Amino acid sequence: SRLSHCVRMAVTRRTAAAVGAQSPAQPIGSDAIKPQDAPSTVPSTYSVREIIQHDTANDLWVIVRDKVYDVTSWVPKHPGGELITLRGGRDCTELFDSYHPLSARAVLEKFYIGDVEPAASRTAALQDELAEGTFYFTLKQRVHAHFKEHKMAPGTSGVLQFKAALILTTLATSYYGAFFAFDTMLPSLVSAAVLGFAMAEVGVSIQHDANHGAFSRRTWLGAWAGATLDAVGASSFMWRQQHMGGHHVHTNVHGLDPDIRVSDADVRRVTPYQPWHGYQAYQHLYLGLLYGLLSVKSVLVDDFQALASGSIGSLHLKRLSSGEQAVFWGGKLFWALVYVAAPLLLSGHSWGRLFAVWALSQAITGWILAFMFQVAHVVDEVEYLRPGSPAMAKGWAAAQVAASADFSHGSFFWTHVSGGLNYQVVHHLFPAISHTHYPAIAPIVMQTCKEFGVPYKVYPTFVSALSAHFKHLKGMGLGDMSLVKLPSLATIG
């Protein structure tokens, strides 16, 4: 009954509070890893249906390794701000491991209130890889030691913040140049191309770090930087849900990674487990053009579809807080006023010219974003995992390495143009570290991978990585040519 549930909640919370009072929290960045004393009472068990109701900043539970934690009181103190609410009421094991130092596990135990009922255990999970001496445990120790030795904060960078200011200045200047500064088309189109590049750089070099909590130790500054994505039209809320809550947790896992999801009659096929249709034999030709629609599709279609359905593929969205709703709708309104209404009302260009300028800027944004992200996970050399397959027996961190590929190591140009996505493996293992630090810690990651027998893939140049992506599209598009007349059978096997 509701009354008995409330009584049980009061008892467990008092128990957790008593444990917390006896054991003061360690600083998140400390080296010590001291497990807390377990509560003396028999742990309560909770159903997923119960837990998922607690998904707001004022009432927040999370699941880590089939244990339930009421972290409501920690929300105001959380160094990452409201990122703690990202997957509230849901399993956060991989997010917790990848975003926190090893010492954070001791802090988490203070908020333990019970276990997930056995029927709701993590059936699709990869192996736990944070036992002492394992690959990820060792790697996290070494990377933490690197930052401690050099007295650097991993989740911020002065270089990154200067770069962000430069990008935003370029964005504003090129916007004015594209729509208002010139009477002739050529300089307007050149400005539009620069505007498209600047909008893409907001995506890969500012909001990407900021929404991962890797922009600044000042949470308000990180939140503003994260909202730059909304300022160029796409939703930072939807991005965090899809990219962080889905893609980073289930990278290249069939049916779980929303970044590689397809419909039954999709224009693309990127894994061997997806349905095949005859027209996809040409996807390596037409997808290059369609990638140019990625940005405007996200702004005008994808965000609203996700809001209406409450999900992105198999990923169910958490409820938007009032602040998240304000940013979502405020961003859409800002984009409509700045990128549509203002040029139509105030520009000296004809509507036809305005459309050409607008379309060019959006296409360049889409192409840059698509190419930067696709070369990391949609190539032949990475693995595509399937729940229940033998490949799922590997640890989560090893799976991130297996499902990702880098390019152009050591290139100052590509590190900054791609927002560090040329070190994709490093990013997936340490998403809370600013991308300007990736070149320094990549050798540590590569050496540790070598010691533990984890293959690490690096393309020598961006061109070779992009070529590998289109080669993969061609191969997946060919499918099994014996099934051309029976495309429905392509879903078997």
Coordinates of C-alpha atoms in Angstrom, one line a residue:
S1 CA 0.0 0.0 0.0
R2 CA 1.0 3.6 -0.3
L3 CA 1.2 4.0 3.5
S4 CA 3.5 1.0 3.9
H5 CA 5.7 2.3 1.0
C6 CA 6.0 5.7 2.8
V7 CA 6.9 4.0 6.1
R8 CA 9.5 1.9 4.4
M9 CA 11.0 4.9 2.6
A10 CA 11.2 6.9 5.9
V11 CA 13.0 4.0 7.6
T12 CA 15.5 3.5 4.8
R13 CA 16.2 7.2 4.5
R14 CA 16.8 7.5 8.2
T15 CA 19.1 4.5 8.1
A16 CA 21.1 6.0 5.1
A17 CA 21.3 9.4 7.0
A18 CA 22.6 7.7 10.1
V19 CA 25.3 5.9 8.1
G20 CA 26.2 9.2 6.4
A21 CA 26.4 10.9 9.8
Q22 CA 28.9 8.3 11.1
S23 CA 31.1 8.5 8.0
P24 CA 31.9 12.0 6.7
A25 CA 32.1 12.2 2.9
Q26 CA 35.6 12.2 1.3
P27 CA 36.5 14.8 -1.3
I28 CA 35.7 13.6 -4.7
G29 CA 39.2 14.1 -5.9
S30 CA 41.0 12.2 -3.1
D31 CA 43.2 9.2 -3.7
A32 CA 41.8 7.2 -0.9
I33 CA 39.3 4.4 -1.7
K34 CA 37.8 3.3 1.6
P35 CA 34.6 1.3 1.5
Q36 CA 31.9 2.5 3.9
D37 CA 30.4 0.3 6.6
A38 CA 27.2 -1.4 5.3
P39 CA 23.9 -0.6 7.0
S40 CA 23.1 -3.1 9.7
T41 CA 19.5 -3.5 8.6
V42 CA 18.4 -5.9 5.9
P43 CA 18.4 -4.0 2.6
S44 CA 15.1 -3.1 1.0
T45 CA 14.4 -4.1 -2.6
Y46 CA 12.7 -1.9 -5.1
S47 CA 11.1 -2.5 -8.5
V48 CA 12.1 -0.5 -11.5
R49 CA 8.6 0.9 -11.6
E50 CA 9.1 2.3 -8.1
I51 CA 12.6 3.7 -8.8
I52 CA 11.8 5.4 -12.0
Q53 CA 9.3 7.7 -10.2
H54 CA 12.3 9.4 -8.4
D55 CA 13.8 11.2 -11.4
T56 CA 13.8 14.9 -10.4
A57 CA 16.4 17.1 -8.7
N58 CA 14.1 17.3 -5.6
D59 CA 13.6 13.5 -5.4
L60 CA 16.4 11.6 -7.1
W61 CA 17.3 8.0 -7.0
V62 CA 19.9 6.2 -9.2
I63 CA 20.9 2.6 -9.8
V64 CA 24.5 1.6 -9.8
R65 CA 25.4 -2.1 -10.0
D66 CA 21.9 -3.2 -9.0
K67 CA 22.0 -1.1 -5.9
V68 CA 19.6 1.9 -5.3
Y69 CA 20.9 5.2 -4.0
D70 CA 18.8 8.2 -2.9
V71 CA 21.1 11.1 -3.9
T72 CA 18.6 13.9 -3.4
S73 CA 20.5 15.6 -0.7
W74 CA 23.7 15.4 -2.8
V75 CA 22.2 17.2 -5.8
P76 CA 23.0 20.8 -4.6
K77 CA 26.6 19.8 -3.8
H78 CA 27.3 17.7 -6.9
P79 CA 30.4 19.1 -8.7
G80 CA 28.8 18.4 -12.0
G81 CA 25.7 20.4 -11.2
E82 CA 22.4 18.9 -12.5
L83 CA 24.2 16.4 -14.7
I84 CA 23.5 14.1 -11.8
T85 CA 19.8 14.1 -12.9
L86 CA 20.6 12.9 -16.5
R87 CA 19.3 9.4 -16.0
G88 CA 17.5 9.9 -12.7
G89 CA 15.5 6.9 -11.7
R90 CA 17.4 4.6 -14.0
D91 CA 20.6 2.6 -14.2
C92 CA 23.6 4.9 -14.2
T93 CA 26.4 2.4 -13.7
E94 CA 28.4 3.2 -16.8
L95 CA 27.8 6.9 -16.5
F96 CA 28.9 6.9 -12.9
D97 CA 32.1 4.9 -13.6
S98 CA 33.2 7.0 -16.6
Y99 CA 32.5 10.4 -15.1
H100 CA 33.9 9.9 -11.6
P101 CA 37.3 9.1 -10.1
L102 CA 37.6 5.8 -8.3
S103 CA 37.3 7.5 -4.9
A104 CA 33.7 8.6 -5.7
R105 CA 32.5 5.1 -5.0
A106 CA 33.0 5.6 -1.3
V107 CA 30.9 8.8 -1.4
L108 CA 28.1 7.1 -3.3
E109 CA 27.8 4.3 -0.6
K110 CA 26.6 6.9 1.9
F111 CA 23.3 7.2 -0.1
Y112 CA 22.6 3.5 -0.4
I113 CA 18.9 2.6 0.5
G114 CA 18.5 -0.9 -1.0
D115 CA 18.7 -3.1 -4.0
V116 CA 16.9 -3.5 -7.3
E117 CA 14.6 -6.5 -7.3
P118 CA 16.4 -9.6 -8.9
A119 CA 14.0 -9.7 -11.8
A120 CA 15.2 -6.2 -12.9
S121 CA 18.9 -7.0 -13.0
R122 CA 21.1 -5.7 -15.8
T123 CA 20.5 -8.3 -18.5
A124 CA 22.2 -6.3 -21.3
A125 CA 25.1 -5.1 -19.3
L126 CA 28.8 -5.6 -20.2
Q127 CA 31.1 -7.1 -17.5
D128 CA 32.1 -5.0 -14.5
E129 CA 35.6 -3.7 -15.2
L130 CA 36.4 -1.8 -12.0
A131 CA 37.8 -4.5 -9.8
E132 CA 41.4 -3.8 -8.7
G133 CA 43.9 -4.8 -11.3
T134 CA 41.5 -4.8 -14.2
F135 CA 41.9 -2.8 -17.4
Y136 CA 39.7 0.2 -16.6
F137 CA 40.7 0.3 -12.9
T138 CA 44.4 0.5 -13.9
L139 CA 43.7 3.1 -16.6
K140 CA 41.7 5.4 -14.4
Q141 CA 44.5 5.2 -11.7
R142 CA 47.1 6.2 -14.3
V143 CA 45.2 9.1 -15.8
H144 CA 44.3 10.4 -12.4
A145 CA 48.0 10.3 -11.4
H146 CA 48.9 12.2 -14.6
F147 CA 46.6 15.1 -13.7
K148 CA 47.8 15.1 -10.1
E149 CA 51.4 15.1 -11.1
H150 CA 50.9 18.0 -13.5
K151 CA 48.6 19.9 -11.0
M152 CA 45.9 20.2 -13.7
A153 CA 42.1 20.1 -13.4
P154 CA 40.9 17.5 -16.0
G155 CA 37.4 19.0 -16.4
T156 CA 38.4 22.5 -17.5
S157 CA 40.9 24.3 -19.7
G158 CA 41.8 27.9 -20.3
V159 CA 42.7 27.0 -23.9
L160 CA 39.2 25.6 -24.4
Q161 CA 37.5 28.7 -23.0
F162 CA 39.6 31.0 -25.2
K163 CA 38.7 28.8 -28.1
A164 CA 35.0 29.0 -27.3
A165 CA 35.2 32.8 -27.2
L166 CA 36.9 32.8 -30.6
I167 CA 34.2 30.5 -32.1
L168 CA 31.3 32.6 -30.8
T169 CA 32.9 35.8 -32.1
T170 CA 33.3 34.1 -35.5
L171 CA 29.7 32.9 -35.3
A172 CA 28.3 36.4 -34.7
T173 CA 30.6 38.1 -37.3
S174 CA 29.8 35.6 -40.0
Y175 CA 26.1 35.7 -39.2
Y176 CA 26.1 39.4 -39.8
G177 CA 28.2 39.0 -43.0
A178 CA 25.9 36.3 -44.4
F179 CA 22.6 38.1 -44.0
F180 CA 23.2 41.8 -43.6
A181 CA 26.6 43.2 -44.5
F182 CA 26.8 42.7 -48.2
D183 CA 24.6 43.5 -51.2
T184 CA 26.2 40.9 -53.5
M185 CA 26.0 37.1 -53.2
L186 CA 29.7 36.0 -53.3
P187 CA 30.8 37.6 -50.0
S188 CA 27.4 36.6 -48.4
L189 CA 27.9 33.0 -49.5
V190 CA 31.5 33.0 -48.2
S191 CA 30.2 34.4 -44.9
A192 CA 27.5 31.7 -44.9
A193 CA 30.1 29.0 -45.3
V194 CA 32.1 30.4 -42.3
L195 CA 28.8 30.6 -40.4
G196 CA 28.1 26.9 -41.1
F197 CA 31.6 26.0 -39.9
A198 CA 31.2 28.1 -36.7
M199 CA 27.9 26.5 -35.9
A200 CA 29.5 23.1 -36.3
E201 CA 32.3 24.2 -34.0
V202 CA 29.7 25.2 -31.4
G203 CA 28.6 21.6 -31.7
V204 CA 32.0 19.8 -31.5
S205 CA 34.1 22.3 -29.5
I206 CA 31.9 24.1 -27.0
Q207 CA 28.6 22.4 -26.2
H208 CA 30.1 18.9 -26.5
D209 CA 32.6 19.5 -23.7
A210 CA 30.1 21.6 -21.7
N211 CA 27.3 19.1 -21.8
H212 CA 29.7 16.4 -20.8
G213 CA 30.7 18.6 -17.8
A214 CA 34.2 19.2 -19.2
F215 CA 34.1 23.0 -19.8
S216 CA 34.5 24.7 -16.5
R217 CA 34.5 24.0 -12.7
R218 CA 31.9 26.8 -12.5
T219 CA 28.7 24.9 -13.1
W220 CA 26.8 28.0 -14.2
L221 CA 29.4 28.7 -16.9
G222 CA 29.3 25.1 -18.1
A223 CA 25.5 25.3 -18.2
W224 CA 25.6 28.5 -20.4
A225 CA 28.2 26.9 -22.6
G226 CA 26.0 23.8 -23.0
A227 CA 23.1 26.0 -24.0
T228 CA 25.0 27.3 -27.0
L229 CA 23.7 24.3 -28.8
D230 CA 20.1 25.6 -28.2
A231 CA 21.3 29.0 -29.5
V232 CA 22.1 27.3 -32.9
G233 CA 18.7 25.5 -32.9
A234 CA 19.2 22.0 -31.6
S235 CA 18.2 20.9 -28.0
S236 CA 20.9 20.4 -25.4
F237 CA 18.5 18.4 -23.4
M238 CA 17.8 15.9 -26.2
W239 CA 21.5 15.8 -27.0
R240 CA 22.4 14.9 -23.4
Q241 CA 19.7 12.2 -23.3
Q242 CA 20.7 10.6 -26.7
H243 CA 24.4 11.1 -26.7
M244 CA 25.3 10.7 -23.0
G245 CA 22.5 8.5 -21.7
G246 CA 22.3 6.3 -24.8
H247 CA 25.3 6.4 -27.1
H248 CA 28.0 6.6 -24.5
V249 CA 26.5 3.8 -22.4
H250 CA 25.8 1.4 -25.3
T251 CA 28.3 2.4 -28.0
N252 CA 27.5 0.4 -31.2
V253 CA 25.3 -2.0 -29.3
H254 CA 22.5 -3.1 -31.7
G255 CA 19.1 -1.9 -30.5
L256 CA 20.5 0.2 -27.6
D257 CA 22.7 2.8 -29.2
P258 CA 20.4 5.5 -30.5
D259 CA 23.1 6.9 -32.8
I260 CA 23.0 3.8 -35.0
R261 CA 19.3 3.1 -34.8
V262 CA 17.4 2.6 -38.0
S263 CA 13.7 2.1 -39.0
D264 CA 12.6 -1.0 -40.9
A265 CA 12.7 1.0 -44.2
D266 CA 15.6 3.4 -43.4
V267 CA 17.7 5.2 -45.9
R268 CA 20.8 3.7 -44.3
R269 CA 22.2 0.4 -43.1
V270 CA 25.3 0.6 -40.9
T271 CA 25.5 -2.7 -39.0
P272 CA 25.2 -6.3 -40.2
Y273 CA 22.2 -6.7 -37.8
Q274 CA 20.0 -4.1 -39.5
P275 CA 17.4 -4.7 -42.2
W276 CA 18.7 -4.6 -45.8
H277 CA 16.9 -3.1 -48.8
G278 CA 18.0 -3.0 -52.4
Y279 CA 18.2 0.8 -52.6
Q280 CA 20.8 0.8 -49.8
A281 CA 23.3 -0.5 -52.4
Y282 CA 23.7 3.2 -53.3
Q283 CA 23.8 4.6 -49.8
H284 CA 27.6 5.4 -50.1
L285 CA 26.5 7.8 -52.9
Y286 CA 23.4 9.5 -51.6
L287 CA 24.2 9.6 -47.8
G288 CA 27.1 12.0 -48.4
L289 CA 24.5 14.5 -49.7
L290 CA 21.9 13.7 -47.1
Y291 CA 24.3 14.4 -44.3
G292 CA 24.0 18.0 -45.2
L293 CA 20.4 17.9 -43.8
L294 CA 21.5 16.6 -40.4
S295 CA 21.5 20.0 -38.7
V296 CA 18.2 21.3 -39.9
K297 CA 16.5 17.9 -39.4
S298 CA 17.7 17.9 -35.7
V299 CA 16.3 21.4 -35.2
L300 CA 13.0 21.1 -37.0
V301 CA 12.1 17.4 -36.8
D302 CA 14.1 15.2 -34.4
D303 CA 13.8 17.2 -31.2
F304 CA 10.0 17.6 -31.6
Q305 CA 9.5 13.9 -32.4
A306 CA 11.5 13.0 -29.3
L307 CA 9.5 15.4 -27.2
A308 CA 6.2 14.1 -28.4
S309 CA 7.1 10.4 -28.1
G310 CA 9.1 10.6 -24.9
S311 CA 11.8 8.5 -26.4
I312 CA 14.7 8.4 -28.8
G313 CA 14.7 4.9 -30.3
S314 CA 14.7 2.5 -27.4
L315 CA 15.9 5.2 -25.0
H316 CA 13.1 6.6 -22.8
L317 CA 13.6 10.2 -21.9
K318 CA 13.5 11.5 -18.3
R319 CA 11.0 14.2 -17.5
L320 CA 12.1 17.8 -18.4
S321 CA 12.5 20.1 -15.4
S322 CA 11.0 23.6 -15.6
G323 CA 14.5 24.9 -16.3
E324 CA 15.1 22.3 -19.1
Q325 CA 11.7 23.2 -20.6
A326 CA 12.7 26.9 -20.6
V327 CA 16.0 26.2 -22.3
F328 CA 14.3 23.9 -24.9
W329 CA 11.5 26.3 -25.9
G330 CA 13.7 29.4 -25.5
G331 CA 16.3 28.0 -27.8
K332 CA 13.7 27.1 -30.5
L333 CA 12.3 30.6 -30.2
F334 CA 15.7 32.2 -30.4
W335 CA 16.6 30.2 -33.5
A336 CA 13.4 31.1 -35.2
L337 CA 13.8 34.8 -34.5
V338 CA 17.5 35.1 -35.3
Y339 CA 18.0 32.6 -38.2
V340 CA 14.6 33.0 -39.9
A341 CA 12.6 36.1 -38.9
A342 CA 15.4 38.6 -38.6
P343 CA 16.9 37.9 -42.1
L344 CA 13.4 37.8 -43.7
L345 CA 12.5 41.2 -42.2
L346 CA 15.7 43.1 -42.1
S347 CA 18.1 41.7 -44.8
G348 CA 18.5 43.5 -48.1
H349 CA 18.6 40.2 -50.0
S350 CA 15.7 38.7 -51.8
W351 CA 14.0 35.7 -50.3
G352 CA 15.6 33.4 -52.9
R353 CA 19.0 34.7 -52.1
L354 CA 18.3 34.4 -48.3
F355 CA 17.3 30.8 -48.8
A356 CA 20.5 30.0 -50.7
V357 CA 22.6 31.6 -47.9
W358 CA 20.6 29.9 -45.2
A359 CA 20.7 26.5 -46.9
L360 CA 24.5 26.7 -47.5
S361 CA 25.2 27.5 -43.8
Q362 CA 23.0 24.6 -42.6
A363 CA 24.4 22.1 -45.1
I364 CA 28.0 22.8 -44.1
T365 CA 27.0 22.5 -40.4
G366 CA 25.4 19.1 -41.2
W367 CA 28.3 17.8 -43.2
I368 CA 31.0 18.7 -40.7
L369 CA 29.0 17.2 -37.8
A370 CA 28.2 14.0 -39.7
F371 CA 31.7 13.4 -40.9
M372 CA 33.3 14.1 -37.5
F373 CA 31.0 11.6 -35.7
Q374 CA 30.6 8.9 -38.3
V375 CA 34.3 8.2 -38.9
A376 CA 34.6 7.4 -35.2
H377 CA 32.0 4.5 -35.0
V378 CA 30.8 3.6 -38.5
V379 CA 33.8 2.0 -40.2
D380 CA 34.7 -1.6 -40.9
E381 CA 37.5 -1.7 -38.3
V382 CA 35.2 -1.2 -35.2
E383 CA 33.0 -3.7 -33.6
Y384 CA 29.2 -3.8 -33.6
L385 CA 27.9 -5.6 -30.6
R386 CA 24.6 -7.4 -30.0
P387 CA 23.0 -8.2 -26.6
G388 CA 23.5 -11.8 -25.8
S389 CA 26.4 -12.3 -28.2
P390 CA 29.8 -13.6 -27.0
A391 CA 31.3 -10.1 -27.7
M392 CA 29.2 -8.7 -24.8
A393 CA 31.4 -10.7 -22.5
K394 CA 34.1 -8.0 -22.6
G395 CA 34.3 -5.3 -20.1
W396 CA 32.5 -1.9 -20.7
A397 CA 35.7 0.0 -21.2
A398 CA 37.2 -2.6 -23.5
A399 CA 34.0 -2.4 -25.5
Q400 CA 34.4 1.4 -25.9
V401 CA 37.8 0.8 -27.4
A402 CA 36.5 -1.9 -29.6
A403 CA 33.6 0.2 -30.9
S404 CA 35.6 3.4 -31.6
A405 CA 38.4 4.6 -33.9
D406 CA 40.7 7.6 -33.8
F407 CA 42.4 9.6 -36.5
S408 CA 45.2 12.1 -37.0
H409 CA 46.9 11.7 -33.7
G410 CA 49.3 14.5 -33.0
S411 CA 47.6 17.0 -35.3
F412 CA 47.0 20.4 -33.7
F413 CA 44.7 21.3 -36.5
W414 CA 42.4 18.2 -36.3
T415 CA 42.4 18.2 -32.5
H416 CA 40.9 21.7 -32.5
V417 CA 38.7 21.5 -35.6
S418 CA 37.2 18.2 -34.4
G419 CA 36.9 19.2 -30.8
G420 CA 39.1 16.3 -29.8
L421 CA 37.0 13.7 -31.7
N422 CA 40.1 12.6 -33.4
Y423 CA 40.8 11.0 -30.0
Q424 CA 37.4 9.3 -29.8
V425 CA 38.6 6.4 -27.7
V426 CA 40.0 8.7 -25.1
H427 CA 36.8 10.7 -25.1
H428 CA 34.6 7.6 -24.5
L429 CA 36.7 6.4 -21.7
F430 CA 37.0 9.8 -20.0
P431 CA 34.1 12.0 -21.2
A432 CA 34.4 14.4 -18.3
I433 CA 38.0 15.4 -19.4
S434 CA 38.3 18.5 -21.6
H435 CA 39.3 17.7 -25.1
T436 CA 42.4 19.9 -25.0
H437 CA 43.9 17.4 -22.6
Y438 CA 43.4 14.3 -24.9
P439 CA 46.7 14.5 -26.8
A440 CA 48.6 14.3 -23.4
I441 CA 46.7 11.3 -22.0
A442 CA 46.3 9.3 -25.3
P443 CA 49.8 7.7 -24.9
I444 CA 48.7 6.5 -21.4
V445 CA 45.5 5.0 -22.8
M446 CA 47.4 3.3 -25.7
Q447 CA 50.1 1.9 -23.5
T448 CA 47.5 0.5 -21.1
C449 CA 45.5 -1.0 -23.9
K450 CA 48.7 -2.7 -25.2
E451 CA 49.5 -4.2 -21.8
F452 CA 45.9 -5.6 -21.4
G453 CA 45.7 -6.8 -25.0
V454 CA 43.0 -4.4 -26.0
P455 CA 43.3 -3.4 -29.7
Y456 CA 43.4 0.4 -30.4
K457 CA 42.6 1.7 -33.9
V458 CA 44.0 4.9 -35.3
Y459 CA 43.6 6.1 -38.9
P460 CA 46.7 8.2 -39.9
T461 CA 44.6 11.0 -41.5
F462 CA 41.1 12.3 -41.6
V463 CA 40.9 11.5 -45.3
S464 CA 41.7 7.8 -44.6
A465 CA 39.1 7.7 -41.8
L466 CA 36.4 9.3 -44.1
S467 CA 37.3 6.9 -46.9
A468 CA 36.9 4.0 -44.4
H469 CA 33.4 5.3 -43.5
F470 CA 32.2 5.4 -47.1
K471 CA 33.8 2.0 -47.8
H472 CA 31.8 0.6 -44.8
L473 CA 28.6 2.2 -46.1
K474 CA 29.2 0.6 -49.5
G475 CA 29.7 -2.8 -47.9
M476 CA 26.7 -2.6 -45.7
G477 CA 24.6 -1.4 -48.6
L478 CA 25.4 -4.4 -50.7
G479 CA 24.0 -6.7 -48.1
D480 CA 23.2 -10.2 -49.3
M481 CA 22.5 -9.8 -53.0
S482 CA 20.7 -13.1 -53.1
L483 CA 17.9 -11.4 -51.1
V484 CA 17.2 -8.6 -53.5
K485 CA 13.7 -10.1 -54.3
L486 CA 13.0 -11.0 -50.7
P487 CA 14.1 -8.0 -48.7
S488 CA 12.1 -8.9 -45.6
L489 CA 14.3 -12.0 -45.1
A490 CA 17.3 -9.6 -44.5
T491 CA 16.2 -9.3 -40.9
I492 CA 17.0 -13.0 -40.2
G493 CA 20.4 -13.9 -38.8

